[in-house]
Amino acid sequence: STSSCEDLDRVSTLLQLCVDRQYVSPDQTNAELFQRGMSCVYGPLGTELRRNLLEQWWHSVTSSSAQVFGINTLSSSKDAAADGPGQLRIVESDYLKHIIEQQELSKEQLVQEVQALIHRSPSLRTDFLQGALEQFVPALELVNRKLPFGLAESGLCFQPSDGSGCPAEVTQTSLVWFCSPRTSSHWLDHWARQRLKWWRKFARSPSDFSSSDVPVEELEGAASRGVRISYSFPWGQEPLETLWSRGHAELLQTHKGVRSKLQYREGRKSVPHVVSVSGNMDRGVKAFLSNSLQQLMKQDGKQKLLRRKVLKLHPVLAPVKVALDIGRGATMELRQVCEGLLQEFMEAKIPVWPGYLETLPTSMEQLNAKYDEMGVLFTVVISDNTLESGLLQVRSRDTTIRETKHISEIKNFLSRYISAADNI
Amino acid sequence: STSSCEDLDRVSTLLQLCVDRQYVSPDQTNAELFQRGMSCVYGPLGTELRRNLLEQWWHSVTSSSAQVFGINTLSSSKDAAADGPGQLRIVESDYLKHIIEQQELSKEQLVQEVQALIHRSPSLRTDFLQGALEQFVPALELVNRKLPFGLAESGLCFQPSDGSGCPAEVTQTSLVWFCSPRTSSHWLDHWARQRLKWWRKFARSPSDFSSSDVPVEELEGAASRGVRISYSFPWGQEPLETLWSRGHAELLQTHKGVRSKLQYREGRKSVPHVVSVSGNMDRGVKAFLSNSLQQLMKQDGKQKLLRRKVLKLHPVLAPVKVALDIGRGATMELRQVCEGLLQEFMEAKIPVWPGYLETLPTSMEQLNAKYDEMGVLFTVVISDNTLESGLLQVRSRDTTIRETKHISEIKNFLSRYISAADNI
């Protein structure tokens, strides 16, 4: 069908743009990781986009009116209890080599030694849940045994290969929320609403982000209810974040059934319930890239039809807020003005692209097309006119309108624009 | 000697404080990791401190006048070339179990299968150098083949166990700088100066941070010169960051000797030289905690001599900028005022401690002692007086002076104080 052709076209356009514009490093295997929603090698722009997304997540979770503490646990653990299927172990290859090179060992001895080595090798985490459950006890002291509260963490987790022989990395976010049993269902709904609102806040078309209850037959482990937040990619839905109402079984198991350690102030000997919220931020990056890509048909000066691609990333997510370029005029003097502005922007923590360093001459048209594909919010052009009158040109990605501003007001204009977008 | 006794005392005081005040999670093994300068389980305050430190590092490196791009590479790679000693491999334990459970295999077949499994298992990175060398080619395109520029990355790296059987995690920072051969020595000095300045910027006693040339006999691999930045702990010096002038051998090797891919604009067929700057931010956290701990003797009201401990962390590093508490008055009304202020602070991204939620009554004296140990910059106390006149009490950690301010000016006062400290 035409529609699926268009979708395929959209997919390859998105991928090509991500590679061309330094969101994703150019490499076939790497592009596949990106497509699968795994952590991949990000170029400078992708790295900043992911940083911005993680920063927003962290701020929204730890600065909500609810009490949430950030923690940092280890990515590997020596806990033998974690000895289930699909375990990834960190094995020192020297040790393994040393064992199999021992000529005098019988086959049985060899097998025993290898088994012992596996057993004492640390395993890599697949999510943040276990770490948070372990930190529940010190955190409970911190809040004087008062519920509810949450523990937040973000970073790398590892996924078994599902038979391909190639384990993958995922940038995950995790909120583990501890509450009284009778409020756990309420909190699941609360966090599902909050999280969906968060995803939609940064979207160009918010309805592509949706949430739905997890069907009973797909409930995992101890979970009694689940909610999934998904993104509708051109090729189908993929989950971004999953919330589970998990009860208290895993918390009890982690603390070996010692209920006294787990009891909270108002609880009369009951054990807290756990609501977990875990997200895949690599897929989040992919969702926002896909969501923000706008393709427009446009006539150029010679009446030729051009396809214009714009990455309309939300102002707080856009990796580059402003590009600095020079127009007509004495290059040396204009560059000096750019250097000064660059410094000023950086001190104000406005991420800036030093386009004036480019040594290849390009037309303004080509430059704008490039910056639109990069998702750069504004392009500032310094010219002879700036040297004479202090006036410069500012072009907006979203309106494509060029305005004239005085050089003294440009920094405050950008700062105000970004913080206004942040506070919506 | 008395001095070493005092030092030991200082060490145990620091450790106890870190555990008591939720910088480091309470656990013997965990405290040992912290002491060794490895990544450990951080409590809420340690997590924020490390976040702040990494954020400052990222900003200082990517927003310097030099061109530095952030990248994100994978923590594991399938590159067989990395097959040196001390390799950490991610092995799927199911596969290994499957091999050794095959009864029909001879010992030789078993050994072969295990070897093949090791060989195809991805290895974990020990530093960020290799990833940056691989990303040199796309980055060179980005800058139109113009040197110098750098690639920055931060995150987890893994260290072999050195015989203990327990590999460790370290939060590392890395800047890999590419420049022309004749400027590499100049750049090594440049970055060594910049980095030392950075460490000292946040120090209470800057002279505890020092840099020194690495003695010739300690040069690693291809390096022709090295500089080490160290911190003088009470128990001796430990390295925080190491800079190497590495030549071009590793860059050439990574790109299999294809010089044409590596050549830069002004270079006349020469290959760039590499300067690497890599830091251990877990040890950085420990250094700043140690550096900021001040112990004072103080007489209390009853003429008893008390030891007062204050964590005088730099304002931009301090995990909690302000604590909100209530004094005498109608608890319900006062709490409402606190809720309002809390919201106001969070929206302004001022990290705040909701002390008013504490359910255990404590004296102001005890509260101040606790907040001083936490390194909280300011304590705001709301009382009956606030309800009547809008006035509240603000106590400073550093001066211990209590001032009266109007509730309408407190947020701006804090914002200005923090951003002033940031711009020094």
mmCIF file of N, CA, C and O in Angstrom, chain A residues 89-162:
data_model
loop_
_atom_site.group_PDB
_atom_site.id
_atom_site.type_symbol
_atom_site.label_atom_id
_atom_site.label_comp_id
_atom_site.label_asym_id
_atom_site.label_seq_id
_atom_site.Cartn_x
_atom_site.Cartn_y
_atom_site.Cartn_z
ATOM 1 N N ARG A 89 27.056 -12.500 33.244
ATOM 2 C CA ARG A 89 28.098 -12.478 34.264
ATOM 3 C C ARG A 89 29.332 -11.760 33.745
ATOM 4 O O ARG A 89 29.691 -11.894 32.572
ATOM 5 N N ILE A 90 29.993 -11.015 34.636
ATOM 6 C CA ILE A 90 31.274 -10.427 34.258
ATOM 7 C C ILE A 90 32.362 -11.441 34.594
ATOM 8 O O ILE A 90 32.645 -11.701 35.762
ATOM 9 N N VAL A 91 32.931 -12.026 33.587
ATOM 10 C CA VAL A 91 33.949 -13.051 33.795
ATOM 11 C C VAL A 91 35.310 -12.494 33.388
ATOM 12 O O VAL A 91 35.450 -11.896 32.322
ATOM 13 N N GLU A 92 36.308 -12.653 34.255
ATOM 14 C CA GLU A 92 37.657 -12.240 33.876
ATOM 15 C C GLU A 92 38.218 -13.336 32.980
ATOM 16 O O GLU A 92 38.439 -14.455 33.434
ATOM 17 N N SER A 93 38.437 -12.987 31.718
ATOM 18 C CA SER A 93 38.779 -14.035 30.760
ATOM 19 C C SER A 93 40.092 -14.717 31.116
ATOM 20 O O SER A 93 40.289 -15.892 30.820
ATOM 21 N N ASP A 94 40.992 -13.996 31.813
ATOM 22 C CA ASP A 94 42.253 -14.619 32.240
ATOM 23 C C ASP A 94 42.003 -15.843 33.125
ATOM 24 O O ASP A 94 42.667 -16.861 32.999
ATOM 25 N N TYR A 95 41.025 -15.701 34.052
ATOM 26 C CA TYR A 95 40.724 -16.810 34.966
ATOM 27 C C TYR A 95 40.195 -18.016 34.212
ATOM 28 O O TYR A 95 40.593 -19.153 34.454
ATOM 29 N N LEU A 96 39.259 -17.725 33.283
ATOM 30 C CA LEU A 96 38.658 -18.809 32.520
ATOM 31 C C LEU A 96 39.731 -19.506 31.670
ATOM 32 O O LEU A 96 39.797 -20.746 31.620
ATOM 33 N N LYS A 97 40.596 -18.681 31.048
ATOM 34 C CA LYS A 97 41.686 -19.260 30.248
ATOM 35 C C LYS A 97 42.595 -20.105 31.109
ATOM 36 O O LYS A 97 43.032 -21.191 30.723
ATOM 37 N N HIS A 98 42.908 -19.592 32.308
ATOM 38 C CA HIS A 98 43.795 -20.304 33.227
ATOM 39 C C HIS A 98 43.225 -21.692 33.561
ATOM 40 O O HIS A 98 43.949 -22.688 33.577
ATOM 41 N N ILE A 99 41.901 -21.739 33.784
ATOM 42 C CA ILE A 99 41.269 -23.021 34.116
ATOM 43 C C ILE A 99 41.365 -23.998 32.945
ATOM 44 O O ILE A 99 41.824 -25.133 33.105
ATOM 45 N N ILE A 100 40.958 -23.565 31.758
ATOM 46 C CA ILE A 100 40.901 -24.516 30.637
ATOM 47 C C ILE A 100 42.280 -24.864 30.102
ATOM 48 O O ILE A 100 42.433 -25.815 29.348
ATOM 49 N N GLU A 101 43.307 -24.096 30.515
ATOM 50 C CA GLU A 101 44.655 -24.441 30.056
ATOM 51 C C GLU A 101 45.354 -25.431 30.986
ATOM 52 O O GLU A 101 46.486 -25.826 30.734
ATOM 53 N N GLN A 102 44.692 -25.759 32.112
ATOM 54 C CA GLN A 102 45.314 -26.717 33.037
ATOM 55 C C GLN A 102 45.184 -28.133 32.488
ATOM 56 O O GLN A 102 44.116 -28.748 32.532
ATOM 57 N N GLN A 103 46.310 -28.635 31.957
ATOM 58 C CA GLN A 103 46.315 -29.950 31.298
ATOM 59 C C GLN A 103 45.955 -31.084 32.248
ATOM 60 O O GLN A 103 45.351 -32.078 31.846
ATOM 61 N N GLU A 104 46.337 -30.948 33.531
ATOM 62 C CA GLU A 104 46.213 -32.075 34.454
ATOM 63 C C GLU A 104 44.778 -32.312 34.946
ATOM 64 O O GLU A 104 44.488 -33.327 35.557
ATOM 65 N N LEU A 105 43.871 -31.365 34.663
ATOM 66 C CA LEU A 105 42.498 -31.525 35.154
ATOM 67 C C LEU A 105 41.738 -32.555 34.335
ATOM 68 O O LEU A 105 41.891 -32.626 33.122
ATOM 69 N N SER A 106 40.914 -33.335 35.042
ATOM 70 C CA SER A 106 40.018 -34.240 34.323
ATOM 71 C C SER A 106 38.846 -33.413 33.811
ATOM 72 O O SER A 106 38.677 -32.255 34.214
ATOM 73 N N LYS A 107 38.025 -34.009 32.967
ATOM 74 C CA LYS A 107 36.877 -33.266 32.442
ATOM 75 C C LYS A 107 35.952 -32.838 33.585
ATOM 76 O O LYS A 107 35.469 -31.717 33.615
ATOM 77 N N GLU A 108 35.757 -33.736 34.563
ATOM 78 C CA GLU A 108 34.857 -33.425 35.681
ATOM 79 C C GLU A 108 35.393 -32.256 36.518
ATOM 80 O O GLU A 108 34.663 -31.367 36.923
ATOM 81 N N GLN A 109 36.720 -32.301 36.762
ATOM 82 C CA GLN A 109 37.331 -31.214 37.544
ATOM 83 C C GLN A 109 37.197 -29.877 36.810
ATOM 84 O O GLN A 109 36.936 -28.839 37.414
ATOM 85 N N LEU A 110 37.393 -29.951 35.502
ATOM 86 C CA LEU A 110 37.298 -28.755 34.662
ATOM 87 C C LEU A 110 35.897 -28.147 34.779
ATOM 88 O O LEU A 110 35.731 -26.951 35.031
ATOM 89 N N VAL A 111 34.902 -29.010 34.635
ATOM 90 C CA VAL A 111 33.511 -28.554 34.717
ATOM 91 C C VAL A 111 33.241 -27.918 36.072
ATOM 92 O O VAL A 111 32.650 -26.841 36.178
ATOM 93 N N GLN A 112 33.745 -28.568 37.138
ATOM 94 C CA GLN A 112 33.539 -28.018 38.486
ATOM 95 C C GLN A 112 34.171 -26.644 38.650
ATOM 96 O O GLN A 112 33.578 -25.739 39.227
ATOM 97 N N GLU A 113 35.387 -26.509 38.140
ATOM 98 C CA GLU A 113 36.071 -25.221 38.303
ATOM 99 C C GLU A 113 35.384 -24.115 37.515
ATOM 100 O O GLU A 113 35.296 -22.984 37.975
ATOM 101 N N VAL A 114 34.912 -24.466 36.309
ATOM 102 C CA VAL A 114 34.207 -23.466 35.506
ATOM 103 C C VAL A 114 32.911 -23.052 36.206
ATOM 104 O O VAL A 114 32.587 -21.859 36.298
ATOM 105 N N GLN A 115 32.198 -24.059 36.761
ATOM 106 C CA GLN A 115 30.962 -23.747 37.476
ATOM 107 C C GLN A 115 31.215 -22.828 38.668
ATOM 108 O O GLN A 115 30.465 -21.875 38.916
ATOM 109 N N ALA A 116 32.299 -23.106 39.400
ATOM 110 C CA ALA A 116 32.632 -22.275 40.559
ATOM 111 C C ALA A 116 32.952 -20.837 40.124
ATOM 112 O O ALA A 116 32.579 -19.871 40.796
ATOM 113 N N LEU A 117 33.644 -20.730 38.989
ATOM 114 C CA LEU A 117 33.986 -19.392 38.486
ATOM 115 C C LEU A 117 32.724 -18.607 38.110
ATOM 116 O O LEU A 117 32.572 -17.436 38.471
ATOM 117 N N ILE A 118 31.802 -19.263 37.395
ATOM 118 C CA ILE A 118 30.543 -18.589 37.036
ATOM 119 C C ILE A 118 29.853 -18.118 38.306
ATOM 120 O O ILE A 118 29.381 -16.992 38.405
ATOM 121 N N HIS A 119 29.824 -19.016 39.281
ATOM 122 C CA HIS A 119 29.081 -18.728 40.493
ATOM 123 C C HIS A 119 29.623 -17.511 41.237
ATOM 124 O O HIS A 119 28.874 -16.721 41.797
ATOM 125 N N ARG A 120 30.957 -17.338 41.236
ATOM 126 C CA ARG A 120 31.501 -16.204 41.989
ATOM 127 C C ARG A 120 31.703 -14.950 41.123
ATOM 128 O O ARG A 120 32.130 -13.921 41.641
ATOM 129 N N SER A 121 31.357 -15.037 39.840
ATOM 130 C CA SER A 121 31.452 -13.848 38.996
ATOM 131 C C SER A 121 30.238 -12.955 39.218
ATOM 132 O O SER A 121 29.121 -13.440 39.323
ATOM 133 N N PRO A 122 30.452 -11.633 39.298
ATOM 134 C CA PRO A 122 29.315 -10.735 39.518
ATOM 135 C C PRO A 122 28.378 -10.728 38.322
ATOM 136 O O PRO A 122 28.818 -10.921 37.184
ATOM 137 N N SER A 123 27.087 -10.538 38.577
ATOM 138 C CA SER A 123 26.134 -10.463 37.469
ATOM 139 C C SER A 123 25.746 -9.010 37.217
ATOM 140 O O SER A 123 25.710 -8.196 38.133
ATOM 141 N N LEU A 124 25.480 -8.703 35.951
ATOM 142 C CA LEU A 124 25.104 -7.342 35.558
ATOM 143 C C LEU A 124 23.609 -7.143 35.743
ATOM 144 O O LEU A 124 22.819 -8.046 35.482
ATOM 145 N N ARG A 125 23.228 -5.943 36.161
ATOM 146 C CA ARG A 125 21.808 -5.676 36.390
ATOM 147 C C ARG A 125 21.056 -5.583 35.062
ATOM 148 O O ARG A 125 21.595 -5.122 34.059
ATOM 149 N N THR A 126 19.796 -6.044 35.087
ATOM 150 C CA THR A 126 18.937 -5.883 33.924
ATOM 151 C C THR A 126 17.972 -4.724 34.149
ATOM 152 O O THR A 126 17.384 -4.207 33.205
ATOM 153 N N ASP A 127 17.767 -4.352 35.419
ATOM 154 C CA ASP A 127 16.975 -3.160 35.729
ATOM 155 C C ASP A 127 17.409 -2.611 37.087
ATOM 156 O O ASP A 127 18.324 -3.142 37.709
ATOM 157 N N PHE A 128 16.734 -1.543 37.555
ATOM 158 C CA PHE A 128 17.138 -0.898 38.800
ATOM 159 C C PHE A 128 16.326 -1.355 40.006
ATOM 160 O O PHE A 128 16.552 -0.874 41.117
ATOM 161 N N LEU A 129 15.349 -2.250 39.774
ATOM 162 C CA LEU A 129 14.435 -2.605 40.863
ATOM 163 C C LEU A 129 15.152 -3.155 42.088
ATOM 164 O O LEU A 129 14.974 -2.676 43.202
ATOM 165 N N GLN A 130 16.003 -4.175 41.867
ATOM 166 C CA GLN A 130 16.649 -4.852 42.987
ATOM 167 C C GLN A 130 17.452 -3.865 43.843
ATOM 168 O O GLN A 130 17.395 -3.877 45.066
ATOM 169 N N GLY A 131 18.193 -2.982 43.189
ATOM 170 C CA GLY A 131 19.000 -1.995 43.905
ATOM 171 C C GLY A 131 18.144 -1.105 44.797
ATOM 172 O O GLY A 131 18.499 -0.822 45.941
ATOM 173 N N ALA A 132 17.000 -0.682 44.275
ATOM 174 C CA ALA A 132 16.120 0.197 45.049
ATOM 175 C C ALA A 132 15.510 -0.553 46.231
ATOM 176 O O ALA A 132 15.390 -0.016 47.333
ATOM 177 N N LEU A 133 15.134 -1.828 46.006
ATOM 178 C CA LEU A 133 14.559 -2.617 47.103
ATOM 179 C C LEU A 133 15.571 -2.759 48.233
ATOM 180 O O LEU A 133 15.230 -2.679 49.413
ATOM 181 N N GLU A 134 16.850 -2.931 47.861
ATOM 182 C CA GLU A 134 17.894 -3.060 48.883
ATOM 183 C C GLU A 134 18.092 -1.756 49.654
ATOM 184 O O GLU A 134 18.411 -1.770 50.844
ATOM 185 N N GLN A 135 17.932 -0.630 48.977
ATOM 186 C CA GLN A 135 18.141 0.662 49.648
ATOM 187 C C GLN A 135 16.906 1.151 50.394
ATOM 188 O O GLN A 135 16.913 2.248 50.960
ATOM 189 N N PHE A 136 15.850 0.339 50.404
ATOM 190 C CA PHE A 136 14.634 0.777 51.085
ATOM 191 C C PHE A 136 14.865 1.039 52.571
ATOM 192 O O PHE A 136 14.393 2.042 53.117
ATOM 193 N N VAL A 137 15.645 0.175 53.225
ATOM 194 C CA VAL A 137 15.808 0.286 54.684
ATOM 195 C C VAL A 137 16.523 1.578 55.107
ATOM 196 O O VAL A 137 15.979 2.341 55.911
ATOM 197 N N PRO A 138 17.727 1.898 54.562
ATOM 198 C CA PRO A 138 18.313 3.197 54.939
ATOM 199 C C PRO A 138 17.434 4.388 54.570
ATOM 200 O O PRO A 138 17.373 5.371 55.308
ATOM 201 N N ALA A 139 16.716 4.280 53.441
ATOM 202 C CA ALA A 139 15.864 5.398 53.031
ATOM 203 C C ALA A 139 14.694 5.576 53.996
ATOM 204 O O ALA A 139 14.283 6.704 54.291
ATOM 205 N N LEU A 140 14.177 4.465 54.523
ATOM 206 C CA LEU A 140 13.064 4.527 55.469
ATOM 207 C C LEU A 140 13.483 5.281 56.736
ATOM 208 O O LEU A 140 12.708 6.042 57.316
ATOM 209 N N GLU A 141 14.752 5.089 57.140
ATOM 210 C CA GLU A 141 15.285 5.829 58.290
ATOM 211 C C GLU A 141 15.310 7.323 58.000
ATOM 212 O O GLU A 141 14.987 8.152 58.845
ATOM 213 N N LEU A 142 15.702 7.638 56.778
ATOM 214 C CA LEU A 142 15.840 9.037 56.368
ATOM 215 C C LEU A 142 14.523 9.794 56.498
ATOM 216 O O LEU A 142 14.497 10.977 56.844
ATOM 217 N N VAL A 143 13.418 9.116 56.216
ATOM 218 C CA VAL A 143 12.117 9.788 56.270
ATOM 219 C C VAL A 143 11.389 9.481 57.580
ATOM 220 O O VAL A 143 10.177 9.662 57.688
ATOM 221 N N ASN A 144 12.162 9.044 58.572
ATOM 222 C CA ASN A 144 11.563 8.709 59.869
ATOM 223 C C ASN A 144 10.418 7.714 59.756
ATOM 224 O O ASN A 144 9.388 7.868 60.391
ATOM 225 N N ARG A 145 10.658 6.715 58.927
ATOM 226 C CA ARG A 145 9.698 5.623 58.744
ATOM 227 C C ARG A 145 8.327 6.088 58.272
ATOM 228 O O ARG A 145 7.315 5.466 58.586
ATOM 229 N N LYS A 146 8.301 7.187 57.519
ATOM 230 C CA LYS A 146 7.013 7.693 57.049
ATOM 231 C C LYS A 146 6.842 7.449 55.559
ATOM 232 O O LYS A 146 7.697 7.819 54.766
ATOM 233 N N LEU A 147 5.744 6.842 55.186
ATOM 234 C CA LEU A 147 5.432 6.611 53.766
ATOM 235 C C LEU A 147 4.504 7.721 53.284
ATOM 236 O O LEU A 147 3.905 8.400 54.099
ATOM 237 N N PRO A 148 4.333 7.898 51.964
ATOM 238 C CA PRO A 148 5.055 7.245 50.880
ATOM 239 C C PRO A 148 6.320 8.021 50.516
ATOM 240 O O PRO A 148 6.464 9.179 50.840
ATOM 241 N N PHE A 149 7.236 7.323 49.867
ATOM 242 C CA PHE A 149 8.397 7.991 49.269
ATOM 243 C C PHE A 149 8.905 7.133 48.120
ATOM 244 O O PHE A 149 8.461 5.980 47.959
ATOM 245 N N GLY A 150 9.832 7.676 47.340
ATOM 246 C CA GLY A 150 10.332 6.926 46.194
ATOM 247 C C GLY A 150 11.831 7.026 46.055
ATOM 248 O O GLY A 150 12.464 7.932 46.616
ATOM 249 N N LEU A 151 12.416 6.083 45.336
ATOM 250 C CA LEU A 151 13.850 6.107 45.037
ATOM 251 C C LEU A 151 14.023 6.128 43.518
ATOM 252 O O LEU A 151 13.460 5.302 42.804
ATOM 253 N N ALA A 152 14.810 7.087 43.045
ATOM 254 C CA ALA A 152 14.976 7.264 41.604
ATOM 255 C C ALA A 152 16.412 6.974 41.191
ATOM 256 O O ALA A 152 17.353 7.221 41.954
ATOM 257 N N GLU A 153 16.573 6.415 40.009
ATOM 258 C CA GLU A 153 17.910 6.156 39.489
ATOM 259 C C GLU A 153 17.843 6.119 37.968
ATOM 260 O O GLU A 153 16.828 5.742 37.382
ATOM 261 N N SER A 154 18.927 6.528 37.331
ATOM 262 C CA SER A 154 18.984 6.378 35.880
ATOM 263 C C SER A 154 20.388 5.969 35.473
ATOM 264 O O SER A 154 21.349 6.244 36.180
ATOM 265 N N GLY A 155 20.492 5.315 34.339
ATOM 266 C CA GLY A 155 21.804 4.873 33.871
ATOM 267 C C GLY A 155 21.687 3.623 33.019
ATOM 268 O O GLY A 155 20.622 3.307 32.486
ATOM 269 N N LEU A 156 22.812 2.919 32.895
ATOM 270 C CA LEU A 156 22.863 1.755 32.013
ATOM 271 C C LEU A 156 22.358 0.493 32.694
ATOM 272 O O LEU A 156 22.707 0.206 33.830
ATOM 273 N N CYS A 157 21.558 -0.263 31.953
ATOM 274 C CA CYS A 157 21.228 -1.625 32.352
ATOM 275 C C CYS A 157 21.560 -2.528 31.167
ATOM 276 O O CYS A 157 21.784 -2.042 30.061
ATOM 277 N N PHE A 158 21.617 -3.822 31.429
ATOM 278 C CA PHE A 158 22.052 -4.750 30.388
ATOM 279 C C PHE A 158 20.959 -5.763 30.119
ATOM 280 O O PHE A 158 20.269 -6.199 31.037
ATOM 281 N N GLN A 159 20.803 -6.135 28.857
ATOM 282 C CA GLN A 159 19.771 -7.096 28.490
ATOM 283 C C GLN A 159 20.384 -8.326 27.860
ATOM 284 O O GLN A 159 21.227 -8.203 26.975
ATOM 285 N N PRO A 160 19.916 -9.519 28.305
ATOM 286 C CA PRO A 160 20.400 -10.760 27.684
ATOM 287 C C PRO A 160 20.049 -10.756 26.201
ATOM 288 O O PRO A 160 19.165 -10.021 25.768
ATOM 289 N N SER A 161 20.731 -11.634 25.458
ATOM 290 C CA SER A 161 20.671 -11.509 24.002
ATOM 291 C C SER A 161 19.460 -12.143 23.336
ATOM 292 O O SER A 161 19.253 -11.953 22.155
ATOM 293 N N ASP A 162 18.659 -12.921 24.082
ATOM 294 C CA ASP A 162 17.548 -13.645 23.455
ATOM 295 C C ASP A 162 18.033 -14.520 22.304
ATOM 296 O O ASP A 162 17.403 -14.547 21.243
#
